[in-house]
Amino acid sequence: MDGISTAAKQRGVHWDGAVNAWHIAGGLYRMGRREWLTDLGWQQMYDAGIRTVIDLRTLREQQPREVDPEVSADATARFEIVHCPTEDPEDKEFTERFGPYLKDPAHYADYVRLFPDRLAAVFKAIAAAPGGVVVHCAAGRDRSGIIAVMLQNLSGAGDEEIVRGYQQGMRGINERHRHHRAPHAHDPFLEEDALEALLASRSVSLLEFAHSLDAATFLRANGVSKAEISAIRAKLNAPAR
């Protein structure tokens, strides 16, 4: 696959308070919980052209935490917050296959198979969104990671960029856990050697998923129109196909 321009490749984003925030391509970004942003961070996001924030979490995950900064209503009022939960945590097969939450690219294909309509709804929201878009989950790693891989597939990104995107997300939340205890015992902070070993194995699984995926075909089969796919590609600054 032809890669997109070097300028559009993923890079870290420094909005105050943001955790695990990365540029995917064009006007599309990913990150962890939006509640980590400060008032300044929301302003910086606005200044970067972001007008839509798409939340992939379930309702029960959207509770505030004691460490969250206080944010004024004015800070968020200029953004459209779209709730698009990508999963049903009560689904029996979900818990049997993934445990309490998705955390391994080896399970991405099953996740996509279980929740195609929910994932398609995210892409319809991206297509309809005004301005730049941030997609976020809790950690900014796996649910937003699946969306990122699908967007990269639409943009024609190569293997190196896809792997780099996942590894950035995994390293980003692991670094957060260095200084702030992980909310789940299933996801502790990893020292460098352990992290590198896990990155190596999970990167293989990630590419197996990416190579099995034709995002445009999947989206069309699940109700996303050609016009919507073209709108998403325009946001990615990717050529129409």
Short mmCIF file of C-alpha atoms in Angstrom, two decimals:
data_model
loop_
_atom_site.label_atom_id
_atom_site.label_comp_id
_atom_site.label_asym_id
_atom_site.label_seq_id
_atom_site.Cartn_x
_atom_site.Cartn_y
_atom_site.Cartn_z
CA MET A 1 0.00 0.00 0.00
CA ASP A 2 1.15 3.47 -0.75
CA GLY A 3 1.94 5.44 2.39
CA ILE A 4 0.51 8.86 3.12
CA SER A 5 2.77 11.88 3.32
CA THR A 6 5.42 12.14 6.01
CA ALA A 7 3.72 15.29 7.33
CA ALA A 8 0.55 13.28 8.01
CA LYS A 9 2.25 10.47 9.88
CA GLN A 10 1.43 9.97 13.51
CA ARG A 11 3.04 12.22 16.07
CA GLY A 12 2.46 13.11 19.67
CA VAL A 13 -0.02 15.85 20.53
CA HIS A 14 0.58 18.14 23.49
CA TRP A 15 -2.77 19.40 24.73
CA ASP A 16 -2.56 20.21 28.44
CA GLY A 17 -3.64 17.21 30.49
CA ALA A 18 -4.19 14.95 27.49
CA VAL A 19 -2.97 11.38 27.96
CA ASN A 20 -1.87 9.20 25.06
CA ALA A 21 -2.89 11.75 22.43
CA TRP A 22 -1.68 11.15 18.87
CA HIS A 23 -2.28 12.52 15.40
CA ILE A 24 -3.55 9.81 13.06
CA ALA A 25 -3.68 11.73 9.78
CA GLY A 26 -5.25 14.86 8.34
CA GLY A 27 -7.79 16.24 10.81
CA LEU A 28 -8.15 13.01 12.81
CA TYR A 29 -6.64 12.28 16.24
CA ARG A 30 -6.92 9.71 19.04
CA MET A 31 -6.38 9.87 22.80
CA GLY A 32 -7.31 8.53 26.23
CA ARG A 33 -10.09 9.87 28.47
CA ARG A 34 -11.15 13.41 27.63
CA GLU A 35 -11.67 14.06 31.36
CA TRP A 36 -7.90 14.30 31.74
CA LEU A 37 -7.85 17.52 29.70
CA THR A 38 -7.60 20.85 31.54
CA ASP A 39 -9.33 24.05 30.47
CA LEU A 40 -6.10 24.97 28.69
CA GLY A 41 -6.03 21.58 26.98
CA TRP A 42 -9.55 22.06 25.62
CA GLN A 43 -8.54 25.49 24.32
CA GLN A 44 -5.44 24.05 22.67
CA MET A 45 -7.55 21.36 21.07
CA TYR A 46 -9.93 24.01 19.74
CA ASP A 47 -7.00 26.04 18.41
CA ALA A 48 -5.83 22.90 16.56
CA GLY A 49 -9.12 22.82 14.66
CA ILE A 50 -10.89 20.13 16.67
CA ARG A 51 -14.64 20.58 16.82
CA THR A 52 -15.87 17.01 17.42
CA VAL A 53 -14.95 14.53 20.16
CA ILE A 54 -16.15 10.93 19.70
CA ASP A 55 -16.30 8.87 22.90
CA LEU A 56 -16.02 5.12 22.38
CA ARG A 57 -16.66 4.19 26.01
CA THR A 58 -19.75 2.67 27.57
CA LEU A 59 -21.85 4.82 29.90
CA ARG A 60 -20.52 3.16 33.04
CA GLU A 61 -16.97 4.16 32.09
CA GLN A 62 -17.79 7.85 31.88
CA GLN A 63 -17.72 8.50 35.61
CA PRO A 64 -15.35 11.21 36.89
CA ARG A 65 -12.27 10.26 38.90
CA GLU A 66 -10.75 12.06 41.86
CA VAL A 67 -7.62 12.90 39.87
CA ASP A 68 -9.55 14.58 37.05
CA PRO A 69 -9.05 18.36 36.82
CA GLU A 70 -12.00 20.69 37.27
CA VAL A 71 -13.08 21.98 33.88
CA SER A 72 -15.52 24.79 33.18
CA ALA A 73 -18.62 24.21 31.08
CA ASP A 74 -17.41 26.95 28.74
CA ALA A 75 -14.29 24.93 27.94
CA THR A 76 -16.27 22.10 26.37
CA ALA A 77 -19.31 24.01 25.08
CA ARG A 78 -17.75 24.70 21.66
CA PHE A 79 -17.31 20.99 20.92
CA GLU A 80 -19.78 18.40 19.76
CA ILE A 81 -19.39 15.37 22.05
CA VAL A 82 -20.65 12.24 20.30
CA HIS A 83 -21.18 9.03 22.27
CA CYS A 84 -20.48 5.95 20.15
CA PRO A 85 -19.81 2.99 22.46
CA THR A 86 -18.13 0.28 20.43
CA GLU A 87 -19.05 -2.66 22.65
CA ASP A 88 -21.63 -4.27 24.90
CA PRO A 89 -19.76 -5.35 28.05
CA GLU A 90 -22.73 -7.55 28.99
CA ASP A 91 -22.30 -9.62 25.84
CA LYS A 92 -21.45 -13.17 26.95
CA GLU A 93 -18.95 -13.84 24.18
CA PHE A 94 -17.24 -10.51 24.88
CA THR A 95 -16.45 -11.45 28.47
CA GLU A 96 -15.52 -15.02 27.58
CA ARG A 97 -13.03 -13.91 24.93
CA PHE A 98 -11.67 -10.64 26.28
CA GLY A 99 -12.23 -10.67 30.04
CA PRO A 100 -13.12 -7.28 31.55
CA TYR A 101 -11.92 -5.30 28.53
CA LEU A 102 -10.16 -5.51 25.18
CA LYS A 103 -6.39 -5.37 25.55
CA ASP A 104 -4.74 -7.46 22.81
CA PRO A 105 -4.67 -7.03 19.01
CA ALA A 106 -5.00 -10.81 18.74
CA HIS A 107 -8.65 -10.20 19.66
CA TYR A 108 -9.34 -7.30 17.31
CA ALA A 109 -10.81 -9.46 14.56
CA ASP A 110 -13.25 -11.08 16.99
CA TYR A 111 -14.15 -7.67 18.37
CA VAL A 112 -14.95 -6.38 14.88
CA ARG A 113 -17.04 -9.50 14.21
CA LEU A 114 -19.00 -9.04 17.44
CA PHE A 115 -19.76 -5.33 17.10
CA PRO A 116 -19.84 -4.37 13.40
CA ASP A 117 -22.83 -2.02 13.69
CA ARG A 118 -21.30 -0.15 16.61
CA LEU A 119 -17.99 0.30 14.80
CA ALA A 120 -19.77 1.43 11.65
CA ALA A 121 -21.61 4.07 13.73
CA VAL A 122 -18.25 5.56 14.72
CA PHE A 123 -17.29 6.00 11.09
CA LYS A 124 -20.65 7.54 10.23
CA ALA A 125 -20.05 10.00 13.06
CA ILE A 126 -16.56 10.79 11.71
CA ALA A 127 -17.99 11.38 8.25
CA ALA A 128 -20.64 13.77 9.60
CA ALA A 129 -18.38 15.59 12.05
CA PRO A 130 -17.63 19.28 11.58
CA GLY A 131 -13.98 20.27 11.82
CA GLY A 132 -11.20 18.10 13.18
CA VAL A 133 -12.09 14.97 15.13
CA VAL A 134 -10.67 13.31 18.23
CA VAL A 135 -11.66 9.69 18.86
CA HIS A 136 -11.06 8.51 22.41
CA CYS A 137 -11.65 5.51 24.63
CA ALA A 138 -10.34 5.06 28.18
CA ALA A 139 -6.63 4.30 27.78
CA GLY A 140 -6.32 5.47 24.18
CA ARG A 141 -4.91 2.11 23.14
CA ASP A 142 -7.25 -0.64 21.92
CA ARG A 143 -10.72 0.63 21.03
CA SER A 144 -9.27 3.83 19.62
CA GLY A 145 -6.52 1.59 18.22
CA ILE A 146 -9.00 -0.44 16.17
CA ILE A 147 -10.53 2.77 14.81
CA ALA A 148 -7.03 4.08 14.02
CA VAL A 149 -6.07 0.92 12.12
CA MET A 150 -9.28 1.08 10.11
CA LEU A 151 -8.64 4.74 9.30
CA GLN A 152 -5.07 3.90 8.32
CA ASN A 153 -6.42 1.14 6.09
CA LEU A 154 -8.67 3.68 4.38
CA SER A 155 -5.77 6.10 3.94
CA GLY A 156 -3.41 3.51 2.46
CA ALA A 157 -0.93 3.52 5.35
CA GLY A 158 1.82 0.90 5.35
CA ASP A 159 2.80 -1.67 7.97
CA GLU A 160 5.46 0.49 9.60
CA GLU A 161 3.02 3.30 10.27
CA ILE A 162 0.33 0.94 11.57
CA VAL A 163 2.73 -0.73 13.99
CA ARG A 164 4.13 2.61 15.10
CA GLY A 165 0.63 3.86 15.89
CA TYR A 166 -0.18 0.88 18.09
CA GLN A 167 3.17 0.95 19.86
CA GLN A 168 2.84 4.66 20.57
CA GLY A 169 -0.56 4.04 22.16
CA MET A 170 0.72 1.16 24.24
CA ARG A 171 3.79 3.07 25.38
CA GLY A 172 1.72 6.15 26.13
CA ILE A 173 -0.66 4.50 28.57
CA ASN A 174 2.14 2.44 30.10
CA GLU A 175 3.98 5.68 30.87
CA ARG A 176 0.83 7.05 32.49
CA HIS A 177 0.77 3.94 34.69
CA ARG A 178 4.36 4.63 35.78
CA HIS A 179 3.17 7.63 37.76
CA HIS A 180 -0.54 6.87 38.26
CA ARG A 181 -1.71 3.46 39.39
CA ALA A 182 -3.57 1.59 36.65
CA PRO A 183 -7.30 1.31 37.39
CA HIS A 184 -7.19 -2.45 36.71
CA ALA A 185 -4.85 -5.14 38.01
CA HIS A 186 -4.97 -6.62 34.50
CA ASP A 187 -3.02 -3.66 33.13
CA PRO A 188 -0.05 -2.85 35.38
CA PHE A 189 2.94 -0.68 34.56
CA LEU A 190 5.58 -2.68 32.65
CA GLU A 191 9.32 -2.15 32.86
CA GLU A 192 11.09 -1.70 29.53
CA ASP A 193 12.13 -5.34 28.93
CA ALA A 194 8.65 -6.67 29.64
CA LEU A 195 7.09 -3.92 27.56
CA GLU A 196 9.38 -4.61 24.58
CA ALA A 197 8.56 -8.32 24.67
CA LEU A 198 4.85 -7.61 24.73
CA LEU A 199 5.14 -5.01 21.97
CA ALA A 200 6.93 -7.53 19.76
CA SER A 201 4.27 -10.21 20.09
CA ARG A 202 1.33 -7.85 19.89
CA SER A 203 2.72 -6.09 16.82
CA VAL A 204 2.65 -9.42 14.99
CA SER A 205 -1.01 -9.90 15.96
CA LEU A 206 -1.77 -6.31 14.97
CA LEU A 207 -0.44 -6.80 11.44
CA GLU A 208 -2.33 -10.07 11.08
CA PHE A 209 -5.49 -8.12 11.85
CA ALA A 210 -4.53 -5.21 9.57
CA HIS A 211 -3.76 -7.55 6.66
CA SER A 212 -7.10 -9.33 7.06
CA LEU A 213 -9.00 -6.06 6.93
CA ASP A 214 -10.57 -4.21 4.02
CA ALA A 215 -12.05 -1.29 5.90
CA ALA A 216 -14.00 0.15 2.98
CA THR A 217 -15.66 -3.18 2.21
CA PHE A 218 -16.46 -3.74 5.89
CA LEU A 219 -17.96 -0.28 6.27
CA ARG A 220 -20.06 -0.52 3.12
CA ALA A 221 -21.39 -3.90 4.27
CA ASN A 222 -22.45 -2.31 7.55
CA GLY A 223 -24.32 0.70 6.28
CA VAL A 224 -21.62 3.32 5.68
CA SER A 225 -22.21 4.87 2.29
CA LYS A 226 -19.63 5.54 -0.41
CA ALA A 227 -20.19 9.25 0.13
CA GLU A 228 -19.46 8.86 3.85
CA ILE A 229 -16.31 6.87 3.13
CA SER A 230 -15.21 9.61 0.71
CA ALA A 231 -15.85 12.20 3.44
CA ILE A 232 -13.69 10.23 5.87
CA ARG A 233 -10.89 9.94 3.31
CA ALA A 234 -11.09 13.68 2.77
CA LYS A 235 -10.61 14.20 6.50
CA LEU A 236 -7.58 11.90 6.30
CA ASN A 237 -6.28 13.89 3.32
CA ALA A 238 -6.15 10.54 1.52
CA PRO A 239 -6.92 10.10 -2.20
CA ALA A 240 -10.41 8.88 -3.07
CA ARG A 241 -10.58 5.33 -4.42
#
